[in-house]
Short mmCIF file of C-alpha atoms and ligand atoms in Angstrom, two decimals:
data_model
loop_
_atom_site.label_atom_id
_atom_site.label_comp_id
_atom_site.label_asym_id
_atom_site.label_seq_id
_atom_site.Cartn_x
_atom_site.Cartn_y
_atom_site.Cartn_z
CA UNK A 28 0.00 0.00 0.00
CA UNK A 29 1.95 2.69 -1.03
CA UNK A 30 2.38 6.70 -0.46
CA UNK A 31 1.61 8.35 -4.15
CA UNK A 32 3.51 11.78 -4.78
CA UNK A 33 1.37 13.85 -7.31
CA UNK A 34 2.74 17.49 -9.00
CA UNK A 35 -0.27 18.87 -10.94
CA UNK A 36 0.35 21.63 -13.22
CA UNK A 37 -2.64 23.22 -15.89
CA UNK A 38 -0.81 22.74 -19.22
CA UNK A 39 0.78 25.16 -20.90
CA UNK A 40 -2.31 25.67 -23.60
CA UNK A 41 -4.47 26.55 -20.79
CA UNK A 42 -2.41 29.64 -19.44
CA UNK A 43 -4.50 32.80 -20.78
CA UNK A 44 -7.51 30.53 -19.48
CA UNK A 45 -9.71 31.81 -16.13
CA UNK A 46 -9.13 29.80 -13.08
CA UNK A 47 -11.84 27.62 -13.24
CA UNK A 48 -10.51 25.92 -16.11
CA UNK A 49 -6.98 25.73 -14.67
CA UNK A 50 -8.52 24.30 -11.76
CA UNK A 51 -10.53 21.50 -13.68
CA UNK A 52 -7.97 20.76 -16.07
CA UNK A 53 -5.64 19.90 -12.47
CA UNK A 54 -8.35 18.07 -11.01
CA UNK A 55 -9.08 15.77 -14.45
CA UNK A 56 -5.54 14.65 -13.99
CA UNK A 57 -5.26 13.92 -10.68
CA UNK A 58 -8.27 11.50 -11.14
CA UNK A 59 -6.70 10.29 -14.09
CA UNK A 60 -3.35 9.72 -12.19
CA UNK A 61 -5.04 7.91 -9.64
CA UNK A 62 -7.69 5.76 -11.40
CA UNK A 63 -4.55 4.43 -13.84
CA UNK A 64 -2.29 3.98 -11.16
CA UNK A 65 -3.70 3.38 -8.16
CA UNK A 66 -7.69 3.61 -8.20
CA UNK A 67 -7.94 3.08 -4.22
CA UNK A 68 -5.80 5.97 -3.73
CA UNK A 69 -7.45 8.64 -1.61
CA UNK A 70 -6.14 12.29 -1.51
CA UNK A 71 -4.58 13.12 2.31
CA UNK A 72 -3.50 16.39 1.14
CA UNK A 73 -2.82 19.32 -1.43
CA UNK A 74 -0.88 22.04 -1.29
CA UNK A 75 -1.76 24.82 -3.65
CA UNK A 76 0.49 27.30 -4.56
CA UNK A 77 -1.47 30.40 -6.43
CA UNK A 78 -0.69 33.01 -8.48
CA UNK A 79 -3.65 35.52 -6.96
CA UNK A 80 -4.07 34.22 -3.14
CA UNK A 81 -7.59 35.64 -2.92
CA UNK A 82 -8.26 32.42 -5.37
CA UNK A 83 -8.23 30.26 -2.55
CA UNK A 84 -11.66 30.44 -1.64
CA UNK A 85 -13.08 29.72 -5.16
CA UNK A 86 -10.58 26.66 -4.99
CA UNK A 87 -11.68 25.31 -1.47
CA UNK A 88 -15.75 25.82 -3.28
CA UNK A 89 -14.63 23.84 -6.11
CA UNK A 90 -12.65 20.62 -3.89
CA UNK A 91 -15.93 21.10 -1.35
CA UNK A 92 -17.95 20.07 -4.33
CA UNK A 93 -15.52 17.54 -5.96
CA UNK A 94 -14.55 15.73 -2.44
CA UNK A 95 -18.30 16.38 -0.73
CA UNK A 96 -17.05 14.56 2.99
CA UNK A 97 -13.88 13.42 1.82
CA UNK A 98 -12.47 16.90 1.62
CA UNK A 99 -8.64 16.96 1.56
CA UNK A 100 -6.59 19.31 3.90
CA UNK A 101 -6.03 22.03 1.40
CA UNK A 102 -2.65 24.21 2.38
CA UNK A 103 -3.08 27.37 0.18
CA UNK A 104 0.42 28.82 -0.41
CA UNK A 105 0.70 32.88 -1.89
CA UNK A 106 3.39 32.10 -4.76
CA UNK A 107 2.82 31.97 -7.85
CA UNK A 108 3.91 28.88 -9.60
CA UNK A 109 6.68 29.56 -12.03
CA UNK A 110 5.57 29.49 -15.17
CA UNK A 111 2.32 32.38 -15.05
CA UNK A 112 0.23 29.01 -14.10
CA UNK A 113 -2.94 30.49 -11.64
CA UNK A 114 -2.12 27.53 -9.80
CA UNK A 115 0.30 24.28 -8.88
CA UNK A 116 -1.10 21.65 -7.08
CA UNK A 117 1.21 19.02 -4.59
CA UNK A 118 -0.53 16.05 -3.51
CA UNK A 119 -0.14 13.15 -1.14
CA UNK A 120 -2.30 10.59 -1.84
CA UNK A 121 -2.27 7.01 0.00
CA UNK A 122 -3.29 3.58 -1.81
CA UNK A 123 -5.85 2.14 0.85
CA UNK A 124 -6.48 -1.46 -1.11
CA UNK A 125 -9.18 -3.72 1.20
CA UNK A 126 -6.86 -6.70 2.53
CA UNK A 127 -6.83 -7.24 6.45
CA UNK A 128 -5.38 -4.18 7.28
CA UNK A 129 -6.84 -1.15 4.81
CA UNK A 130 -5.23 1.92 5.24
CA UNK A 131 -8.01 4.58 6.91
CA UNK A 132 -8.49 8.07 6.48
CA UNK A 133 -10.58 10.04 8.61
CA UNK A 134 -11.53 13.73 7.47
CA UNK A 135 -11.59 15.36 11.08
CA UNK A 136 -12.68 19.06 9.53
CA UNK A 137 -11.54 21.18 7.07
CA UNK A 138 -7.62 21.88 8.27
CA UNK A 139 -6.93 18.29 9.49
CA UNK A 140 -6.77 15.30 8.09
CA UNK A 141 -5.83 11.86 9.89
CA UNK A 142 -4.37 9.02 8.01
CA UNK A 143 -4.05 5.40 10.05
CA UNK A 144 -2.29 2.25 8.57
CA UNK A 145 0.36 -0.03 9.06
CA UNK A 146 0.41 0.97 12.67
CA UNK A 147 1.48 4.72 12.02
CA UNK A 148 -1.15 7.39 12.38
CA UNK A 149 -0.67 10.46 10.44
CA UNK A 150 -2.38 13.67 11.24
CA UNK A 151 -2.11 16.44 8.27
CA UNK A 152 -2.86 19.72 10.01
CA UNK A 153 -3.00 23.65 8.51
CA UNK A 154 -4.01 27.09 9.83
CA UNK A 155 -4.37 28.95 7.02
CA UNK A 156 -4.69 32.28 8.67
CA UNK A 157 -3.42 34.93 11.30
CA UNK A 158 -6.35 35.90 14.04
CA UNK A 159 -5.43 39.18 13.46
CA UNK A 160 -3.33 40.47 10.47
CA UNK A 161 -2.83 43.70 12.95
CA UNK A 162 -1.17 42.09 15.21
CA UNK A 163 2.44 42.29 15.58
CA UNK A 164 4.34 39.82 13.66
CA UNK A 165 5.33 37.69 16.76
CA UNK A 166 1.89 37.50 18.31
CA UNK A 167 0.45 36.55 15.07
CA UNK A 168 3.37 33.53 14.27
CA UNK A 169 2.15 32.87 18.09
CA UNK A 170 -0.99 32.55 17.59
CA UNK A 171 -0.51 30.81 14.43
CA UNK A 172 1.61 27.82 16.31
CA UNK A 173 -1.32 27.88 19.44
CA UNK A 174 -4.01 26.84 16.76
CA UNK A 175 -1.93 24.53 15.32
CA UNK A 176 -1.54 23.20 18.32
CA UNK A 177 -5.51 23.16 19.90
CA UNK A 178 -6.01 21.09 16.40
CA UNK A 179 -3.32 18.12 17.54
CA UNK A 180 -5.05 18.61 20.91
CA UNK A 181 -8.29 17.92 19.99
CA UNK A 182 -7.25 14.61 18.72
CA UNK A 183 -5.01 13.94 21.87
CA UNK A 184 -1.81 14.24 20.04
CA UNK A 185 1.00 16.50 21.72
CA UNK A 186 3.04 19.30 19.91
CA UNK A 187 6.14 16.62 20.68
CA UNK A 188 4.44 14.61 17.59
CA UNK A 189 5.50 17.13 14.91
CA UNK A 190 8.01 15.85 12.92
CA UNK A 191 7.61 18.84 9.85
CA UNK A 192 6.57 22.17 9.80
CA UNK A 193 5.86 25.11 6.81
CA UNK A 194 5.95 28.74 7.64
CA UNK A 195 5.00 30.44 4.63
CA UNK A 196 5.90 34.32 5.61
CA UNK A 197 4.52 37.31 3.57
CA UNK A 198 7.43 39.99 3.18
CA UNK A 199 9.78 37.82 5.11
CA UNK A 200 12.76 40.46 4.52
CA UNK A 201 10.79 43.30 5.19
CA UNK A 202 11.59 45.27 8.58
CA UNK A 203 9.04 44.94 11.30
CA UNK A 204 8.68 46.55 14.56
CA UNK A 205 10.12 44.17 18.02
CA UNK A 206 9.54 44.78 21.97
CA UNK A 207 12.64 43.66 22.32
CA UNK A 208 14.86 44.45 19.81
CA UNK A 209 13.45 47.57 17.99
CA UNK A 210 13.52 47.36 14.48
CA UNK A 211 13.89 43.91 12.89
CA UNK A 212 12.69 41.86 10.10
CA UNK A 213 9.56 39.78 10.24
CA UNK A 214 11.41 36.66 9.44
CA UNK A 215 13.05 37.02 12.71
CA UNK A 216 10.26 37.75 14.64
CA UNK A 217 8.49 34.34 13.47
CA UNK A 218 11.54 32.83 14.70
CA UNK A 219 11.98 35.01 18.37
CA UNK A 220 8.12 33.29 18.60
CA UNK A 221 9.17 29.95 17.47
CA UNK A 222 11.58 29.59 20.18
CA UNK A 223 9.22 30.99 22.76
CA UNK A 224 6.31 28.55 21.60
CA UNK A 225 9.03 25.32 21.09
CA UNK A 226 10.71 26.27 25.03
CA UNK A 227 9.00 23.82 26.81
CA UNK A 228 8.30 21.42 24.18
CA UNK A 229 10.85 18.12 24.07
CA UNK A 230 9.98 17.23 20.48
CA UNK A 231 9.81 13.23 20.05
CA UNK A 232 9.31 12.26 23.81
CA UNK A 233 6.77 9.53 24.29
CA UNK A 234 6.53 9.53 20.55
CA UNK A 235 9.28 6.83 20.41
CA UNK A 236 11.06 4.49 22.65
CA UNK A 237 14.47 6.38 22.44
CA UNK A 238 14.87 9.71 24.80
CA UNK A 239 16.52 12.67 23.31
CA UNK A 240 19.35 13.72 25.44
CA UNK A 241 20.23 16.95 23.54
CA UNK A 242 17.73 19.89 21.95
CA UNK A 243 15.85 18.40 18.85
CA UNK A 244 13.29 19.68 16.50
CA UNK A 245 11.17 19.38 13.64
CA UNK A 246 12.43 19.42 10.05
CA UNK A 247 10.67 22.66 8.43
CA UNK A 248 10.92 25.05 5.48
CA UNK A 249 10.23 28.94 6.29
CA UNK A 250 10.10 30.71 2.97
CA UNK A 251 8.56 34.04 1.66
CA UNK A 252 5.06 34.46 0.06
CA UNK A 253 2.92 37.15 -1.36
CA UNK A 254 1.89 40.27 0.81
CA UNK A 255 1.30 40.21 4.55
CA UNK A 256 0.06 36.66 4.55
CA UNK A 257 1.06 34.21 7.47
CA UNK A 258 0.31 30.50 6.07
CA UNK A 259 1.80 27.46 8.46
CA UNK A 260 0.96 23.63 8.05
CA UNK A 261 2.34 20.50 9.95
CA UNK A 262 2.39 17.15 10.33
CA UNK A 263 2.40 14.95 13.65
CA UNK A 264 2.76 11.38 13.50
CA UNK A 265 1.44 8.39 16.04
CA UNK A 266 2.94 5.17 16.46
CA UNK A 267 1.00 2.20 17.84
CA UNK A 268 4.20 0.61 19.35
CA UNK A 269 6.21 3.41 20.25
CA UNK A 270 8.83 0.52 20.46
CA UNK A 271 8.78 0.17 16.75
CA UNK A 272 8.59 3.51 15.50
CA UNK A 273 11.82 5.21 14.78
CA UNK A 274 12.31 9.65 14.50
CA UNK A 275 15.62 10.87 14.02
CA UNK A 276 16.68 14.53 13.02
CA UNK A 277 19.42 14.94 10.64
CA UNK A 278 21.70 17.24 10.38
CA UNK A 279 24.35 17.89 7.52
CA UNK A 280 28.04 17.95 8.48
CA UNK A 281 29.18 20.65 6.59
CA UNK A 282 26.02 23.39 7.78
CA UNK A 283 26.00 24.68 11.36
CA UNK A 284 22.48 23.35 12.42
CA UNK A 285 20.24 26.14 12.26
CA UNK A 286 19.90 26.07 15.95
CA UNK A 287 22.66 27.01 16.52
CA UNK A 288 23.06 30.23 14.08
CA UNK A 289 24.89 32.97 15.60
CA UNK A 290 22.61 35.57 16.39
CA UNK A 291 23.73 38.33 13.64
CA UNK A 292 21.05 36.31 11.30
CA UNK A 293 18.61 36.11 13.87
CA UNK A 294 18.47 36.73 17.29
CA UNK A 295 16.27 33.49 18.57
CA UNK A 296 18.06 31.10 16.12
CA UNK A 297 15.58 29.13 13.72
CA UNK A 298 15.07 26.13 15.70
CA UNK A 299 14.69 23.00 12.85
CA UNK A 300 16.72 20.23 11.83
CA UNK A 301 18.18 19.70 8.14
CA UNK A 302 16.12 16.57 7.54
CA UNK A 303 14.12 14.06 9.91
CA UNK A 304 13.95 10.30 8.83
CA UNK A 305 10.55 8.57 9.99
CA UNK A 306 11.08 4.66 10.06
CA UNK A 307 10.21 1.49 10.82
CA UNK A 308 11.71 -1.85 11.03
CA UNK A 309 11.76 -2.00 7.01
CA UNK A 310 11.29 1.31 5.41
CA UNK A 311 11.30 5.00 5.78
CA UNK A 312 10.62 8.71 4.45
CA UNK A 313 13.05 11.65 5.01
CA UNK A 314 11.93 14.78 4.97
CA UNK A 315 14.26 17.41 3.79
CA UNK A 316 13.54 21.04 5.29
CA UNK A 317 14.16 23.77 3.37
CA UNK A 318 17.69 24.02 2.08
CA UNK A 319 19.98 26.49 0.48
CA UNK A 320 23.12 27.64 -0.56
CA UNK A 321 24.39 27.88 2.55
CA UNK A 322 28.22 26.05 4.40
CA UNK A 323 28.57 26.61 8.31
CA UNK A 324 26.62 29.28 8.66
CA UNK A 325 27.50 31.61 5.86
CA UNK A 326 25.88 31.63 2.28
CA UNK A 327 27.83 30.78 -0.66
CA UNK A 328 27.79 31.82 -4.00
CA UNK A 329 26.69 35.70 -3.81
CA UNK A 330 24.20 36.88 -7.10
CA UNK A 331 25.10 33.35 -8.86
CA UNK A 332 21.87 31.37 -9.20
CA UNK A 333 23.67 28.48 -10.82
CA UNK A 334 26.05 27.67 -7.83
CA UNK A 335 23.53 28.23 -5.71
CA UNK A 336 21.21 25.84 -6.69
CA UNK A 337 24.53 23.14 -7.54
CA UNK A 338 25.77 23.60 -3.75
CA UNK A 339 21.86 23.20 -2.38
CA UNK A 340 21.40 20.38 -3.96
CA UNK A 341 24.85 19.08 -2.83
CA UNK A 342 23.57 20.14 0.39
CA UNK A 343 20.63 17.74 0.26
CA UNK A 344 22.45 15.17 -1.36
CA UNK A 345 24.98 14.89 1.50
CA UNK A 346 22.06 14.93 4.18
CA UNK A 347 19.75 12.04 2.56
CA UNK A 348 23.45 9.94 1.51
CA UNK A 349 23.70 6.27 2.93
CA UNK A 350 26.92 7.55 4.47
CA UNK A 351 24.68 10.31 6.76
CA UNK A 352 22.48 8.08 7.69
CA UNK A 353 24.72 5.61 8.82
CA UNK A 354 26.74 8.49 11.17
CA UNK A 355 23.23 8.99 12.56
CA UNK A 356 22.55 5.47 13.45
CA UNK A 357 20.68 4.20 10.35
CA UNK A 358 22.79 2.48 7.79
CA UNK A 359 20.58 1.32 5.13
CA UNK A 360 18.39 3.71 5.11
CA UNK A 361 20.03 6.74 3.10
CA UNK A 362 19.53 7.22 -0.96
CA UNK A 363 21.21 9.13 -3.96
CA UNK A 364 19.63 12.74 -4.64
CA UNK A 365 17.49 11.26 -7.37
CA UNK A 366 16.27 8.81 -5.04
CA UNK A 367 13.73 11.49 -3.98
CA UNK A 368 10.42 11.54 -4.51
CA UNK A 369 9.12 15.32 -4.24
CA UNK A 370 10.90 18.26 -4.68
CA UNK A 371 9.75 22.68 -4.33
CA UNK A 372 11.93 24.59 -5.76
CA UNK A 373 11.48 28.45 -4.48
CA UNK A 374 13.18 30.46 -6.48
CA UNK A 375 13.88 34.67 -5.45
CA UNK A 376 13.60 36.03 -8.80
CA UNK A 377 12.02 35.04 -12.24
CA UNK A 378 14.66 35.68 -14.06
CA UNK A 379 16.71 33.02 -12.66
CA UNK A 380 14.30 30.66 -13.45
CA UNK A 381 15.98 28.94 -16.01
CA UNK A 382 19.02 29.02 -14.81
CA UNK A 383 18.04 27.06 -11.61
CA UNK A 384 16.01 25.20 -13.87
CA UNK A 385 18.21 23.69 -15.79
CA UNK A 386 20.29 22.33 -12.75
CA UNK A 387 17.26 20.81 -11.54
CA UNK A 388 16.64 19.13 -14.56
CA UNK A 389 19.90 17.92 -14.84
CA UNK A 390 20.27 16.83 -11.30
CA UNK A 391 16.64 15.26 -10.24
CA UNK A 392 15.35 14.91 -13.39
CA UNK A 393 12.93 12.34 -12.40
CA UNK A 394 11.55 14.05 -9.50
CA UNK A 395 8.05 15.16 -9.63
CA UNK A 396 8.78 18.98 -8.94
CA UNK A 397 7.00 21.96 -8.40
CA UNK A 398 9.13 25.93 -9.26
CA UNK A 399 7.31 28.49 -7.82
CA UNK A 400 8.60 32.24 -7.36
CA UNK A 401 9.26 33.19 -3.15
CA UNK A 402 11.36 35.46 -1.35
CA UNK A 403 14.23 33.43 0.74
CA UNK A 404 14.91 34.57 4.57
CA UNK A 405 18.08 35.91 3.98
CA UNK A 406 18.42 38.61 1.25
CA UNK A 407 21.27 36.79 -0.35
CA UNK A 408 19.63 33.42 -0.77
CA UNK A 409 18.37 33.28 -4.53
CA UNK A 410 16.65 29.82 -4.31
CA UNK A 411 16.00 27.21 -1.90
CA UNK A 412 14.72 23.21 -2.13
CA UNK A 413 13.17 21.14 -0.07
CA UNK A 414 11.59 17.08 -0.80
CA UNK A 415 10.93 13.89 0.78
CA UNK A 416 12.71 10.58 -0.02
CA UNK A 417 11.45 7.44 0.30
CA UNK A 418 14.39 5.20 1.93
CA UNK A 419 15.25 1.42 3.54
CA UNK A 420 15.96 -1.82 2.70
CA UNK A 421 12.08 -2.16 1.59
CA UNK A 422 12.08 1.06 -0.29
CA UNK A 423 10.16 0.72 -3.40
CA UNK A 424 9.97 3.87 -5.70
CA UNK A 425 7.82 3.55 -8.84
CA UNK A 426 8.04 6.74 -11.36
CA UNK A 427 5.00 7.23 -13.44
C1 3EB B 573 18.56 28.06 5.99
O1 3EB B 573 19.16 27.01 5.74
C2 3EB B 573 17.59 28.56 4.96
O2 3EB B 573 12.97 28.99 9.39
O3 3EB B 573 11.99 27.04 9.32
C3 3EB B 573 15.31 26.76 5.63
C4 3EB B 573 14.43 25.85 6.20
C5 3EB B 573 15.38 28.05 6.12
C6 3EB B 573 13.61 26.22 7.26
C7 3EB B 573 12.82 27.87 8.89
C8 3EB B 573 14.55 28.42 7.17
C9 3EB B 573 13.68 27.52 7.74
O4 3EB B 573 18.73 28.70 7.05
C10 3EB B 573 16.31 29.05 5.50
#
């Protein structure tokens, strides 16, 4: 029963066309994709990135009506997909089959969806917007992380559970006002509230057998998006023998973990880990957090797109590598770089597109990716990639 990866794009005939055609053209594949590959699939999740953000609602209409009760978790993400698309659609989709043990998913409400099989529970969750867009930057990113939070509650399942995080931050350069520091930038304000919200939080306790003896955390992306918007979606996990279940952040050997930044980038360091590898006994999914041109601490490769996207990708190549895996207590379960199954690419400005572009294409060429156009955290960053692999001895990747 496996996980199915799906990028969605409107083709390119269909660009001058109004959204609701976009939007059906996106949805006839999807069915397509499943009902040839996989007709027992069912949709956990899509992300949606858009072009005009104020689209969302029309889109969330549309699913309501497609899905009736089996509504999706819908993330919708302010960037517009690369190519002028209105919209670019990322789906996870599990195969649920009928043998003794079907996989299950429930549709809890509109921002969480809970998928149960194999004895892991999976709980998609997404709070779509600020309270208060008045609010200063840190109590809205607050706020944002409490609601997350009261929906994992409802279902009994600790903030220790999460395993990934998204911040999607509108003007995430931009300067914002701070109690504490003055003038600062918003990005660092979501992160001076991340560390106040994560304090008394031991990520992964009581979700698996092993304690934690140092500080972990959540792999995550935090990347820029359109206007003032505040977007953030996560994923706990649940396992039914703790005993069996297996969590481990990664970090990459040649990048000071973010944690630890010195505080000239930020002055409540952005607490997430490189990658985190979810296992059991047999197989496993990495999940690579947002990564970028960046060694130690410093970034690399100042106004040159091209070595910026080589060294990030050498960045997450090192991370998922057999050899990384095996210096964090999992040999066997590390891949190559193509070995991944999902990829974003974010790219700063349009006119490197093609440019990045082509080092994707020459680098994951197989990988089901999605380009969309988003400001990085720090000014010089021009691009930044994040992806899951699927890894293990019983790893089994089929590319349709
Ligand atoms: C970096 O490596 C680039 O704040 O959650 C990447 C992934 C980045 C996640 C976050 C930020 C975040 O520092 C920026």
């Amino acid at each position: 029963m496996a996980h199915m990866l799906i990028a969605v794009l409107p083709p390119k005939e269909l660009l001058e066309e109004p959204l609701a055609v976009q939007l059906q053209a996106v949805e006839d594949q999807v069915r397509a994709c499943i009902s040839q590959n996989a007709p027992s699939a069912k949709v956990i999740q899509q992300t949606v990135f858009l072009k005009n953000y104020e689209d969302r609602h029309v889109c969330q209409e549309f699913w309501r009506n497609v899905y009736g009760p089996a509504l999706p978790v819908n993330v919708y993400v302010p960037q517009a997909p690369s190519d002028g698309q209105l919209l670019a659609v990322e789906i996870i989709a599990q195969e649920c089959g009928t043998g003794s043990d079907p996989a299950q998913v429930i549709h809890e409400k509109e921002d969480l969806t809970i998928l149960k099989h194999s004895g892991v529970t999976w709980y998609y969750a997404c709070q779509q917007e600020p309270a208060d867009y008045s609010w200063s930057m840190y109590s809205q990113s607050v706020e944002m992380f409490q609601e997350l939070d009261k929906t994992f509650l409802s279902q009994k399942i600790p903030f220790e559970n999460v395993i990934r995080t998204w911040l999607y931050l509108g003007n995430i350069t931009e300067p914002t006002y701070s109690e504490l520091e003055g003038e600062t930038q918003r990005y660092k304000e979501l992160n001076r509230a991340r560390t106040d919200f994560f304090r008394d939080i031991r990520f992964f306790d009581g979700l698996t057998a092993k304690p934690w003896t140092h500080a972990v955390y959540p792999a995550s992306t935090g990347i820029g998006a359109d206007g003032d918007t505040v977007v953030m979606s996560a994923l706990a996990v649940k396992f039914d023998d703790p005993e069996k279940g297996c969590v481990i952040p990664l970090e990459n050997p040649h990048q000071t973990s973010a944690f630890d930044y010195g505080e000239q980038y930020s002055i409540k360091s952005p607490k997430f880990a490189r990658a985190l590898l979810l296992a059991s006994e047999e197989s496993g999914i990495i999940f690579v957090s947002g990564t970028a041109s960046i060694t130690d601490q410093e970034t690399r490769y100042l106004d040159d797109p091209l070595n910026q996207t080589e060294l990030t990708l050498d960045n997450i190549e090192i991370l998922i590598a057999e050899e990384n895996l095996k210096a964090h207590g999992k040999p066997g379960f590390g891949c190559p770089l193509d070995g991944l199954v999902s990829a974003r690419v974010y790219v700063k400005r349009p006119e490197h597109l093609e440019t990045i572009r082509a080092v994707c294409e020459r680098r994951i060429p197989n990988v089901p990716k999605i380009y969309t156009i988003a400001d990085v955290c720090r000014p010089d960053l021009l691009v930044e990639i994040e992806g899951m692999a699927d890894v293990g001895p019983a790893s089994r990747v089929e590319r349709i």
